[in-house]
JSON list of C-alpha atoms and ligand atoms in Angstrom, two decimals:
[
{"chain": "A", "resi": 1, "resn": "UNK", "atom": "CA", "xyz": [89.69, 75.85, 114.08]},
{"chain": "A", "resi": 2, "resn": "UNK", "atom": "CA", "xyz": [90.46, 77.53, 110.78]},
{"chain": "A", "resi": 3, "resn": "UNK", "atom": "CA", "xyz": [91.77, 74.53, 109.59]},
{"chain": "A", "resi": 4, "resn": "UNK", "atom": "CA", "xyz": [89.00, 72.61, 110.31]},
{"chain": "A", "resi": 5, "resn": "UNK", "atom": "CA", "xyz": [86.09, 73.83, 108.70]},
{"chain": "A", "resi": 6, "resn": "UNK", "atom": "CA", "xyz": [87.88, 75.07, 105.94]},
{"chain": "A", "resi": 7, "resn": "UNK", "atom": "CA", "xyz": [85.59, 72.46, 103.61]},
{"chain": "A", "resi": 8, "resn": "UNK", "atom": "CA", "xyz": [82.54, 73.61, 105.32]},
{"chain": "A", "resi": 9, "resn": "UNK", "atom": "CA", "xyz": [83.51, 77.74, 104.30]},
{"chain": "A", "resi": 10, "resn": "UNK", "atom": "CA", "xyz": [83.05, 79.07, 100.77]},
{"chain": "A", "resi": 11, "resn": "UNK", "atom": "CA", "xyz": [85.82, 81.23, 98.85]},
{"chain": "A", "resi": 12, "resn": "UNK", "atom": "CA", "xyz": [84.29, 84.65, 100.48]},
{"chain": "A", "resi": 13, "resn": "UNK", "atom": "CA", "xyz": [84.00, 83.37, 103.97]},
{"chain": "A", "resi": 14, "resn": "UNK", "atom": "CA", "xyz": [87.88, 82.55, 103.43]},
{"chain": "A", "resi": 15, "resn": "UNK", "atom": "CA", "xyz": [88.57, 85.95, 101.83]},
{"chain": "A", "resi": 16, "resn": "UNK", "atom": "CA", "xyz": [86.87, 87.47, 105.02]},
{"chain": "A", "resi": 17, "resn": "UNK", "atom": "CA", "xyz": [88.18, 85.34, 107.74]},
{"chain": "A", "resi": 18, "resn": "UNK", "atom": "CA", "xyz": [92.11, 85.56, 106.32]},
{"chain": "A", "resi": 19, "resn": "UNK", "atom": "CA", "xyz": [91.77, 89.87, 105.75]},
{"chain": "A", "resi": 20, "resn": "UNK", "atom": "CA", "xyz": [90.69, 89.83, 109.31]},
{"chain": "A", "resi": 21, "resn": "UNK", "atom": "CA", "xyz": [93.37, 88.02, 110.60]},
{"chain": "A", "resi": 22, "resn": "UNK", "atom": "CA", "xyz": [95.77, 90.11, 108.57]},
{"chain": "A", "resi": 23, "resn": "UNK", "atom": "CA", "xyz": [94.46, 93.62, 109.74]},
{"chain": "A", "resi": 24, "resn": "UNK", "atom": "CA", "xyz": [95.02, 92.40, 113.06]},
{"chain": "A", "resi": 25, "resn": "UNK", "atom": "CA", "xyz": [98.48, 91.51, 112.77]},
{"chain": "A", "resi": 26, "resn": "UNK", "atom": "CA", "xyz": [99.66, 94.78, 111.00]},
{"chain": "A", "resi": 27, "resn": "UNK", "atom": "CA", "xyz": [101.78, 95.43, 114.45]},
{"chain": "A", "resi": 28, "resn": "UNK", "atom": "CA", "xyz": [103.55, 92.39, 113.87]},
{"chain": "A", "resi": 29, "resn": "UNK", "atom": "CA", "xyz": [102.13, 91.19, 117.31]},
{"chain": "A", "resi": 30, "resn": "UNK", "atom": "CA", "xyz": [100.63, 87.79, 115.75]},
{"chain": "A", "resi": 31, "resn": "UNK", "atom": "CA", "xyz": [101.27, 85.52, 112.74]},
{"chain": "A", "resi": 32, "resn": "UNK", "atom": "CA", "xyz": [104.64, 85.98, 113.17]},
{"chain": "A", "resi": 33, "resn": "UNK", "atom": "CA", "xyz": [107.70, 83.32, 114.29]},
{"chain": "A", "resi": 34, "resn": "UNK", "atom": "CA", "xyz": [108.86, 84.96, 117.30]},
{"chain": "A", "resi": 35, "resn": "UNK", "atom": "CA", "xyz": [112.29, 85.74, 116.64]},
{"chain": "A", "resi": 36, "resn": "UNK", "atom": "CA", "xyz": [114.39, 87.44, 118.07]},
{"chain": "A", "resi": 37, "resn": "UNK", "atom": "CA", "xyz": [114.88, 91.15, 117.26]},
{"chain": "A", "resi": 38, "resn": "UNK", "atom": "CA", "xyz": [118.63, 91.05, 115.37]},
{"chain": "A", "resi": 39, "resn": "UNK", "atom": "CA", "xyz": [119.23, 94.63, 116.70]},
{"chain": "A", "resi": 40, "resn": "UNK", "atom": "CA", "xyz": [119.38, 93.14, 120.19]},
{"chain": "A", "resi": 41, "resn": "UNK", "atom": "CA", "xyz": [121.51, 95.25, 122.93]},
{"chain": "A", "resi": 42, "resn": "UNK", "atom": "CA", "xyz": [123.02, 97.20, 120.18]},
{"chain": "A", "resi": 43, "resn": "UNK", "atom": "CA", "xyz": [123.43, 100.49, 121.00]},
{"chain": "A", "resi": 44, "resn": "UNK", "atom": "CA", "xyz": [121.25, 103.73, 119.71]},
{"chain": "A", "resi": 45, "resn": "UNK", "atom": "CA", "xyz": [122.92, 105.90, 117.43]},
{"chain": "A", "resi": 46, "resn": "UNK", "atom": "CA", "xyz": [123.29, 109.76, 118.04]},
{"chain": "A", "resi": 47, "resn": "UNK", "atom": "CA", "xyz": [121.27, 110.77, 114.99]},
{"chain": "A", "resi": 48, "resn": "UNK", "atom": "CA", "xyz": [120.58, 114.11, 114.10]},
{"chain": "A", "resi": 49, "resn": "UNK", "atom": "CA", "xyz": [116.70, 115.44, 113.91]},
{"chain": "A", "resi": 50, "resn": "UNK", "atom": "CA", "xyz": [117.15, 115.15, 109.87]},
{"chain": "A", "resi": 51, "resn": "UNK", "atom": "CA", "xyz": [118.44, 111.68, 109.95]},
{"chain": "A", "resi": 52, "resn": "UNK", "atom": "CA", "xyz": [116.31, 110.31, 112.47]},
{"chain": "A", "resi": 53, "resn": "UNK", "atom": "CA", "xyz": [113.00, 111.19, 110.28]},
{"chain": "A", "resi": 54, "resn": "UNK", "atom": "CA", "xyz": [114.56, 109.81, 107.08]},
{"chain": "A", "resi": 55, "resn": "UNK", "atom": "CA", "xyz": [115.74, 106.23, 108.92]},
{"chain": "A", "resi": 56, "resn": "UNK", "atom": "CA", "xyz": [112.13, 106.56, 110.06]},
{"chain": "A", "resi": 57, "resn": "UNK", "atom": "CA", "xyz": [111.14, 107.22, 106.64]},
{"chain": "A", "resi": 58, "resn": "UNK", "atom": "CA", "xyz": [112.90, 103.99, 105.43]},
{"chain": "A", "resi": 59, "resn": "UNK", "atom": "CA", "xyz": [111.94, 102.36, 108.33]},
{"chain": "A", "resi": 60, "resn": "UNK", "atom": "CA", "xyz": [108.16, 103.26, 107.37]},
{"chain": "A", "resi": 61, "resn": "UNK", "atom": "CA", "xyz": [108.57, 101.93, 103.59]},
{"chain": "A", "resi": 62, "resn": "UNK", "atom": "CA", "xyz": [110.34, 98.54, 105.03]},
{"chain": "A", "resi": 63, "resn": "UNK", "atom": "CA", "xyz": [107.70, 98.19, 107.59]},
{"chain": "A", "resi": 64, "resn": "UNK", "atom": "CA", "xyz": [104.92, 98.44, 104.87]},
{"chain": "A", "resi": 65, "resn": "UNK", "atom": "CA", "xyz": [106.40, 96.35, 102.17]},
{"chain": "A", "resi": 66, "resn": "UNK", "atom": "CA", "xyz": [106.54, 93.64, 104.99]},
{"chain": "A", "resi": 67, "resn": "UNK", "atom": "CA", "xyz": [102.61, 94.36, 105.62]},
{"chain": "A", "resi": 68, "resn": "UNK", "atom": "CA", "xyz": [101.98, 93.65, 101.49]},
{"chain": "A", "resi": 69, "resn": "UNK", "atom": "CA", "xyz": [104.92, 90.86, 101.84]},
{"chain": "A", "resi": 70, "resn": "UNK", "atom": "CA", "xyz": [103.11, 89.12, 104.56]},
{"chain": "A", "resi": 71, "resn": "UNK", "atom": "CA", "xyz": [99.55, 90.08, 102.71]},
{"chain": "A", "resi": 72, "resn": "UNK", "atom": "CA", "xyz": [100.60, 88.40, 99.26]},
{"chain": "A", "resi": 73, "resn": "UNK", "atom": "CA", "xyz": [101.67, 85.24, 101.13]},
{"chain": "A", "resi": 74, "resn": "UNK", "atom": "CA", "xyz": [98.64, 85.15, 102.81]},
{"chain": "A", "resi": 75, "resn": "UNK", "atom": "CA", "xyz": [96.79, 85.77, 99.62]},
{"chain": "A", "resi": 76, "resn": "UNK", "atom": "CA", "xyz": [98.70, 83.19, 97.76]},
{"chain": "A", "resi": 77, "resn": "UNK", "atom": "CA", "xyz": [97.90, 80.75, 100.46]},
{"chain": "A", "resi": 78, "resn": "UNK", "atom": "CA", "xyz": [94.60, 80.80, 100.44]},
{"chain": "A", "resi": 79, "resn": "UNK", "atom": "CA", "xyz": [94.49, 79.87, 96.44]},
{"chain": "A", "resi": 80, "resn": "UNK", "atom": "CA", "xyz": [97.18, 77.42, 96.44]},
{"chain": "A", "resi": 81, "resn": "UNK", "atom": "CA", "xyz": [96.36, 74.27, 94.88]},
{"chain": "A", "resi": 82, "resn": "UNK", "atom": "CA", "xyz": [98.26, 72.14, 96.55]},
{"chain": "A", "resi": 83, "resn": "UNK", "atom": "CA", "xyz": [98.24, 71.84, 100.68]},
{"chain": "A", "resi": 84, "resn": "UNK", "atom": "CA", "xyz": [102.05, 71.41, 100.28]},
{"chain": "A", "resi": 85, "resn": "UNK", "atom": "CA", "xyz": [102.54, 74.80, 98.97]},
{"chain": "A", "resi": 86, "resn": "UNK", "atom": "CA", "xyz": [99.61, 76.10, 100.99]},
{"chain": "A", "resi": 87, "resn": "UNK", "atom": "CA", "xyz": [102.18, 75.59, 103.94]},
{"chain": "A", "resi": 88, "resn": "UNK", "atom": "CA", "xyz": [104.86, 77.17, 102.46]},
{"chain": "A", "resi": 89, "resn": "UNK", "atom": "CA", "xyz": [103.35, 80.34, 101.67]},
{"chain": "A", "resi": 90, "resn": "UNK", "atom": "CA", "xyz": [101.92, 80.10, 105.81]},
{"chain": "A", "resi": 91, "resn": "UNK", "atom": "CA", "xyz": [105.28, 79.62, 106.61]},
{"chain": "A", "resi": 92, "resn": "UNK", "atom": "CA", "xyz": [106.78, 82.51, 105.05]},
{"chain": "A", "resi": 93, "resn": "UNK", "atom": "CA", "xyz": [104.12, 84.64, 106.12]},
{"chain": "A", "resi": 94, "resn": "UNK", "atom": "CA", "xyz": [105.00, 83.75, 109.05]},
{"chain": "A", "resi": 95, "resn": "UNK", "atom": "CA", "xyz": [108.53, 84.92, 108.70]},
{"chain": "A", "resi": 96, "resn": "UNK", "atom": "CA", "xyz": [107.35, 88.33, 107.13]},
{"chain": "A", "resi": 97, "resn": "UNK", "atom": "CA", "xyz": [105.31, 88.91, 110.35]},
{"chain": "A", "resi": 98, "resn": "UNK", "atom": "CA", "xyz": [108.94, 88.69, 112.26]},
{"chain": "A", "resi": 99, "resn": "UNK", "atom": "CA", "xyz": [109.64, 91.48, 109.45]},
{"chain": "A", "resi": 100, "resn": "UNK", "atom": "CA", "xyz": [107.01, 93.20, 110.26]},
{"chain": "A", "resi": 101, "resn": "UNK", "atom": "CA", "xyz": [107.62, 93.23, 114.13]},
{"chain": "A", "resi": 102, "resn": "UNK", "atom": "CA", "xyz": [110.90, 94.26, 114.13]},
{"chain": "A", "resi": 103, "resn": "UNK", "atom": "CA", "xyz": [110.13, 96.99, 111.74]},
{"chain": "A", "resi": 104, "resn": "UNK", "atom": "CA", "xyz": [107.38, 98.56, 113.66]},
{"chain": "A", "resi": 105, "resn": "UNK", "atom": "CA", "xyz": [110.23, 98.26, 116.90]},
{"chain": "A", "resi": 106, "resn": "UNK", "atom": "CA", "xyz": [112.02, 100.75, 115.24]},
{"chain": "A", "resi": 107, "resn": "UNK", "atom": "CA", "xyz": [110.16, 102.39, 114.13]},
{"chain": "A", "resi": 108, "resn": "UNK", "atom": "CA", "xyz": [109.06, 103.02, 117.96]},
{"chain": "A", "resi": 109, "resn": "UNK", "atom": "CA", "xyz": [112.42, 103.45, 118.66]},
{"chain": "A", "resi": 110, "resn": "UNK", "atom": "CA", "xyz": [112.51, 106.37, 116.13]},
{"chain": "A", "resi": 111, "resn": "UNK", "atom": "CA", "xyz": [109.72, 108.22, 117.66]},
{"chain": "A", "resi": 112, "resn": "UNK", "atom": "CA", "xyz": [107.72, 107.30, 114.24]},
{"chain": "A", "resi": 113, "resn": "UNK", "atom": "CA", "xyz": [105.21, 105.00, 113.55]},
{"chain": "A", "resi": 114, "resn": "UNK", "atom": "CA", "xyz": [104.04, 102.96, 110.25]},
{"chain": "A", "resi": 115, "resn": "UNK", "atom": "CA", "xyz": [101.95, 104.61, 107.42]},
{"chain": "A", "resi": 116, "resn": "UNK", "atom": "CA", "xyz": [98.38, 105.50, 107.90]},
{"chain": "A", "resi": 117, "resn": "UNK", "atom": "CA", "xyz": [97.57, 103.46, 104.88]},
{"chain": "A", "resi": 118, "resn": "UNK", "atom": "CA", "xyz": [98.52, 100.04, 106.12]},
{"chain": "A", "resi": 119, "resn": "UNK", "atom": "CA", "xyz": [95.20, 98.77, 106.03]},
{"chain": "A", "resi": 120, "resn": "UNK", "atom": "CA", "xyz": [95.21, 99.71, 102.33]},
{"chain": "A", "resi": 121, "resn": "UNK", "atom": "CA", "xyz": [98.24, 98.51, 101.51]},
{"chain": "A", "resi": 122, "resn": "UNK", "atom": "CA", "xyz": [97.53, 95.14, 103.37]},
{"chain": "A", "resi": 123, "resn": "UNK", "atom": "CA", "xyz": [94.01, 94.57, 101.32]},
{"chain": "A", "resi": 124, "resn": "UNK", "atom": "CA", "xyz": [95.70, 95.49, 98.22]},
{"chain": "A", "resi": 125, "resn": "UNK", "atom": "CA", "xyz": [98.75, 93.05, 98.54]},
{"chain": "A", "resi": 126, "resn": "UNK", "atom": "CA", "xyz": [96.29, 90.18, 99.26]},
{"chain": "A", "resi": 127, "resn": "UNK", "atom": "CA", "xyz": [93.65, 90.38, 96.90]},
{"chain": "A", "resi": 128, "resn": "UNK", "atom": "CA", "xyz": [96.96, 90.32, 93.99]},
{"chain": "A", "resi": 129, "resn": "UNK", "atom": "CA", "xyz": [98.41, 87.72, 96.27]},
{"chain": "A", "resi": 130, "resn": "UNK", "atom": "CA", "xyz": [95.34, 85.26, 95.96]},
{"chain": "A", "resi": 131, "resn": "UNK", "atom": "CA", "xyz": [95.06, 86.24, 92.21]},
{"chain": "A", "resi": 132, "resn": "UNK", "atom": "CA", "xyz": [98.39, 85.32, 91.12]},
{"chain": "A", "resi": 133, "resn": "UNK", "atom": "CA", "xyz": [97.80, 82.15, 93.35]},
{"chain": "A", "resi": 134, "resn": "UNK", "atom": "CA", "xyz": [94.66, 81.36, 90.90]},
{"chain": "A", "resi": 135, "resn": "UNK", "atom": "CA", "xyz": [97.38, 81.02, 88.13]},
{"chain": "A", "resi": 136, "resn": "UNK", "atom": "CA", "xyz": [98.76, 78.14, 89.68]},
{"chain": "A", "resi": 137, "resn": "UNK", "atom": "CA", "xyz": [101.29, 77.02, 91.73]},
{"chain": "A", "resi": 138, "resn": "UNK", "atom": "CA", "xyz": [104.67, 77.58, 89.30]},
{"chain": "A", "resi": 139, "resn": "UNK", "atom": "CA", "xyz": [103.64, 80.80, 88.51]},
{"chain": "A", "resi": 140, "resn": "UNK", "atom": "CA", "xyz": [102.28, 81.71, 91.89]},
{"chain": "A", "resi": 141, "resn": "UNK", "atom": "CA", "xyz": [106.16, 80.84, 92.98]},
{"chain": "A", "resi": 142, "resn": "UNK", "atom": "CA", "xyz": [107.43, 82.58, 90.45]},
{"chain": "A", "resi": 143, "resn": "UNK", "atom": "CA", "xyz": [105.59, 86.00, 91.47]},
{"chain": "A", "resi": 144, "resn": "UNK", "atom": "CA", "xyz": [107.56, 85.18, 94.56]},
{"chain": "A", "resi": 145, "resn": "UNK", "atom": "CA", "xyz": [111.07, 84.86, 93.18]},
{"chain": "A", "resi": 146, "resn": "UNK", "atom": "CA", "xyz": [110.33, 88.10, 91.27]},
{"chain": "A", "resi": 147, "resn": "UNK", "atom": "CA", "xyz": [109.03, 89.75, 94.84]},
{"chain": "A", "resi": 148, "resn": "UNK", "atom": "CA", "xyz": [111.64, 88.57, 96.64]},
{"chain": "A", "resi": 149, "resn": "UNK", "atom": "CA", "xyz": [114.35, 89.59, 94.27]},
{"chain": "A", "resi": 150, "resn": "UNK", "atom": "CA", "xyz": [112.82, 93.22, 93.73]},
{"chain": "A", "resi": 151, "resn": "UNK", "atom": "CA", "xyz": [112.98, 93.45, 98.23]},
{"chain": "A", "resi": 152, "resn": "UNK", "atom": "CA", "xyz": [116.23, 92.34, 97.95]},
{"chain": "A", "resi": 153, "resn": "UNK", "atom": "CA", "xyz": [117.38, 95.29, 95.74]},
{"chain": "A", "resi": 154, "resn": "UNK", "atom": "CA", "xyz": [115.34, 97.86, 97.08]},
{"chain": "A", "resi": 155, "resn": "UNK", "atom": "CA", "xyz": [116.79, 96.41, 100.67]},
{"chain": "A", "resi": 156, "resn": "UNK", "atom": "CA", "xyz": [120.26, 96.99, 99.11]},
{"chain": "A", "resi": 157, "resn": "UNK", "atom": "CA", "xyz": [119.49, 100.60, 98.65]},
{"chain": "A", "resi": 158, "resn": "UNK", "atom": "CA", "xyz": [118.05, 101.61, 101.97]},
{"chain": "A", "resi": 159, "resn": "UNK", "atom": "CA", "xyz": [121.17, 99.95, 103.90]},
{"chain": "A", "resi": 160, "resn": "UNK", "atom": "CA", "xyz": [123.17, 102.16, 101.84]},
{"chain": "A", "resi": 161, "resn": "UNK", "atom": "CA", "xyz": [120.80, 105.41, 102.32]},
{"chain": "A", "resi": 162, "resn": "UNK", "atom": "CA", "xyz": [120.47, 104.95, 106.03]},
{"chain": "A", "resi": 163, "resn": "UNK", "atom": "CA", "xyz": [122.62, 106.95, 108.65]},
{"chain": "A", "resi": 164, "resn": "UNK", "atom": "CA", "xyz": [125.84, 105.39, 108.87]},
{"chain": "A", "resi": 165, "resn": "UNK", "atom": "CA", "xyz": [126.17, 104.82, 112.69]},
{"chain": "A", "resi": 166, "resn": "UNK", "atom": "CA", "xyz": [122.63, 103.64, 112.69]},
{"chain": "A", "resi": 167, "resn": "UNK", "atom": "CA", "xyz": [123.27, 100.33, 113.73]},
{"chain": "A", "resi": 168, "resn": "UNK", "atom": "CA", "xyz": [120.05, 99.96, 115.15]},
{"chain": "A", "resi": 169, "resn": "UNK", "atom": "CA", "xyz": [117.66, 99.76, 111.77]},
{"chain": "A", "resi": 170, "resn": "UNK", "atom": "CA", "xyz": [120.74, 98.71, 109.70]},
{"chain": "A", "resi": 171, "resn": "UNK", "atom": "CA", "xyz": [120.71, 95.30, 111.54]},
{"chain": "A", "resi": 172, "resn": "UNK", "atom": "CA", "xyz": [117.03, 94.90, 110.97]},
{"chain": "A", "resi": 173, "resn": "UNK", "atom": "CA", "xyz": [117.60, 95.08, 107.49]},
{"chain": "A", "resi": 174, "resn": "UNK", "atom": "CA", "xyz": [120.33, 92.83, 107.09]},
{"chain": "A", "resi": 175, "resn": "UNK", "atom": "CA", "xyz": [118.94, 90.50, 108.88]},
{"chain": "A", "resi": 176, "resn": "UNK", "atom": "CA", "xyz": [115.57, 90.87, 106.49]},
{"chain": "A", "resi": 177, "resn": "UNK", "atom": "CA", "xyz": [117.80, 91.05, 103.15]},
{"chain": "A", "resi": 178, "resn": "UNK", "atom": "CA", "xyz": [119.40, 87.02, 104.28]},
{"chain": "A", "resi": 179, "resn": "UNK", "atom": "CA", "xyz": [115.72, 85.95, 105.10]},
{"chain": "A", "resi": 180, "resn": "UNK", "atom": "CA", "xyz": [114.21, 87.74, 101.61]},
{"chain": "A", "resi": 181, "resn": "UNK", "atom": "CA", "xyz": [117.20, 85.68, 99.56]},
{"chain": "A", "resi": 182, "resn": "UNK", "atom": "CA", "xyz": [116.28, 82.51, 101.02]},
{"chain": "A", "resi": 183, "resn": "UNK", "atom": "CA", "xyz": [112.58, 83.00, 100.13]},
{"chain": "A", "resi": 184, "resn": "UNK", "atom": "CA", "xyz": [113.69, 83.56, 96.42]},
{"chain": "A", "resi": 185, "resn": "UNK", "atom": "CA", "xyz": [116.02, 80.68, 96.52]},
{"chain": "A", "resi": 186, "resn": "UNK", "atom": "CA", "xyz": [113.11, 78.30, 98.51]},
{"chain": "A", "resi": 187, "resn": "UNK", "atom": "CA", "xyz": [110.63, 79.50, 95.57]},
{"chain": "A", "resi": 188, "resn": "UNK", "atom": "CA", "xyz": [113.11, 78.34, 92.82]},
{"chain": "A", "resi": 189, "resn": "UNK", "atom": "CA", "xyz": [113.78, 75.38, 94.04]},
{"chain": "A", "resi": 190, "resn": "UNK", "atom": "CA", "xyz": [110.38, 74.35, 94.57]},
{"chain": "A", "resi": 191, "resn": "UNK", "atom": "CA", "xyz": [109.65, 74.64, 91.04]},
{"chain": "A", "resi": 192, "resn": "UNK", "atom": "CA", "xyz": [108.91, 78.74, 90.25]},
{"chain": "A", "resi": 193, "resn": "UNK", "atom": "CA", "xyz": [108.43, 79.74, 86.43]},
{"chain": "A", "resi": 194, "resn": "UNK", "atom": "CA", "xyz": [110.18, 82.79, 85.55]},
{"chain": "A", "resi": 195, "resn": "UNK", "atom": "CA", "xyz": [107.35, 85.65, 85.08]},
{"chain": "A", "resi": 196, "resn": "UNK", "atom": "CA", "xyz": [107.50, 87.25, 81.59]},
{"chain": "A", "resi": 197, "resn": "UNK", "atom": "CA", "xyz": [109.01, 91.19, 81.35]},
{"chain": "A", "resi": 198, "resn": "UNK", "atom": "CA", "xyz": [105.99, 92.88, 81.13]},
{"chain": "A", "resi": 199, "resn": "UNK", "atom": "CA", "xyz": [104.69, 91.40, 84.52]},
{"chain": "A", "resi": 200, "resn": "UNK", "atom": "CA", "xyz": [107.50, 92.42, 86.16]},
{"chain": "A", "resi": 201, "resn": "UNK", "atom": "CA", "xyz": [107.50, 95.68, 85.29]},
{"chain": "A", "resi": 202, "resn": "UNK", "atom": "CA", "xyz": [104.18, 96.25, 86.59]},
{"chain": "A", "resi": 203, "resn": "UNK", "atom": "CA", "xyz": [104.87, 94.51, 89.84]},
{"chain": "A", "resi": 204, "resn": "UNK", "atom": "CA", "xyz": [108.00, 97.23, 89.83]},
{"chain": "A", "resi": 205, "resn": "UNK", "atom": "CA", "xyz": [105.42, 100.29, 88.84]},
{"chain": "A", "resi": 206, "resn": "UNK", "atom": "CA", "xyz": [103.44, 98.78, 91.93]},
{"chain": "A", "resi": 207, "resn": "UNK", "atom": "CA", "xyz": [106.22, 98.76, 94.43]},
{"chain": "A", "resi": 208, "resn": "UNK", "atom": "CA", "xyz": [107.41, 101.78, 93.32]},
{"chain": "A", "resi": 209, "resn": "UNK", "atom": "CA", "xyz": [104.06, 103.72, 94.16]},
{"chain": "A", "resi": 210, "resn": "UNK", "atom": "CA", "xyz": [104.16, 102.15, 97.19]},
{"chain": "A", "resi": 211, "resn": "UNK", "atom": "CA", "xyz": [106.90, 103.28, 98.61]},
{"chain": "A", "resi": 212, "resn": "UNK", "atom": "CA", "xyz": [106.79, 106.40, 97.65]},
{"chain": "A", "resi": 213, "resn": "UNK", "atom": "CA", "xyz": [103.48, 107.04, 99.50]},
{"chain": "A", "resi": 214, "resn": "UNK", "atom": "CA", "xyz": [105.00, 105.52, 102.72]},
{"chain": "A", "resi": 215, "resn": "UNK", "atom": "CA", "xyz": [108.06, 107.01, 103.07]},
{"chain": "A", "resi": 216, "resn": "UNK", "atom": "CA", "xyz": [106.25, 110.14, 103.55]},
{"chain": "A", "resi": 217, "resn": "UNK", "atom": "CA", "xyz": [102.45, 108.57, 105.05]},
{"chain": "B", "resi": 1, "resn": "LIG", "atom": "FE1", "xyz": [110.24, 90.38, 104.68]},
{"chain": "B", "resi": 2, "resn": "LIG", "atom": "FE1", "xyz": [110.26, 87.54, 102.10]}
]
């Protein structure tokens, strides 16, 4: 239906219509692939009170870069010039809402749940998303093999800070860390531009903000 009247619907109808779909997914419950949970019957690790709130804490930062991962595709979809890429950027957003879902899982599992400012964070990610997307489609996939490479990293650090018997969330992450490296790898190979320094460090400032706020909110 979206699809489908998509001539009919003017730029703000679109903006509308796409940040309403993406508050509603925030849980992970839609948009997403439907894959399975890579923690599967592994078994729950006996954490003590202190580690428990900080694998929730990483948990929480994880589960809301995946909420401005999933925005900026979304965002970047919707000002794609090309219906080819257009699909791409659906298509990974998809894969960021199985992120997402298995994030907010453990969270659950944790006794914790995602930060407050989702909403925020989600509004935020898109409206940059469909801005770099205005740029055009090599830079627009080069903002994502910049993204993608910054997740990695920051993934890299959180499966070294978590617990070490918490399989649980360490899965998870793996699991996310293979599917972020393919994104960056897909974006390159489709043609990305490689963002100048000063871009990047902003986009670094950003994500650093970020996840300070949510480990803690
Ligand atoms: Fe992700
Ligand atoms: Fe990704």
């Amino acid at each position: 239906m979206y699809k489908h009247s998509t001539r009919r619907m003017s730029l703000l109808d679109r903006v509308i219509i796409d940040l309403d779909r993406g508050l509603r997914g925030l849980g992970g419950a839609s948009g997403a692939q439907g894959r399975e949970n890579p923690a599967g019957e592994l078994s729950e690790a006996e954490l003590t009170p202190a580690q428990r709130r900080h694998a929730a804490g990483l948990m929480r930062v994880d589960h809301t870069g995946e909420v401005a991962a999933q925005a900026l595709y979304h965002g970047q979809a919707l000002t794609a010039r090309t219906p080819r890429l257009r699909e791409a950027m659906e298509q990974a957003a998809r894969e960021e809402g199985d992120h997402l879902r298995w994030c907010s899982q453990r969270l659950e599992e944790l006794d914790d749940q995602p930060s407050r400012l989702g909403p925020l964070w989600y509004v935020g990610s898109f409206l940059i998303g469909a801005a770099a997307g205005l740029t055009g489609d090599r830079w627009s996939l080069g903002f994502v093999v910049e993204t993608e490479r910054q997740v990695v990293r920051h993934l890299d650090g959180h499966l070294s800070s978590l617990p070490p018997g918490d399989a649980r969330s360490r899965a998870v992450l793996e699991q996310m860390r293979v599917d972020e490296g393919v994104h960056a790898t897909t974006a390159i190979e489709s043609g990305a531009a490689e963002l100048p320094q000063p871009v990047k460090r902003l986009m670094k400032a950003t994500a650093r903000i970020m996840t300070e706020t949510a480990y803690r909110i």
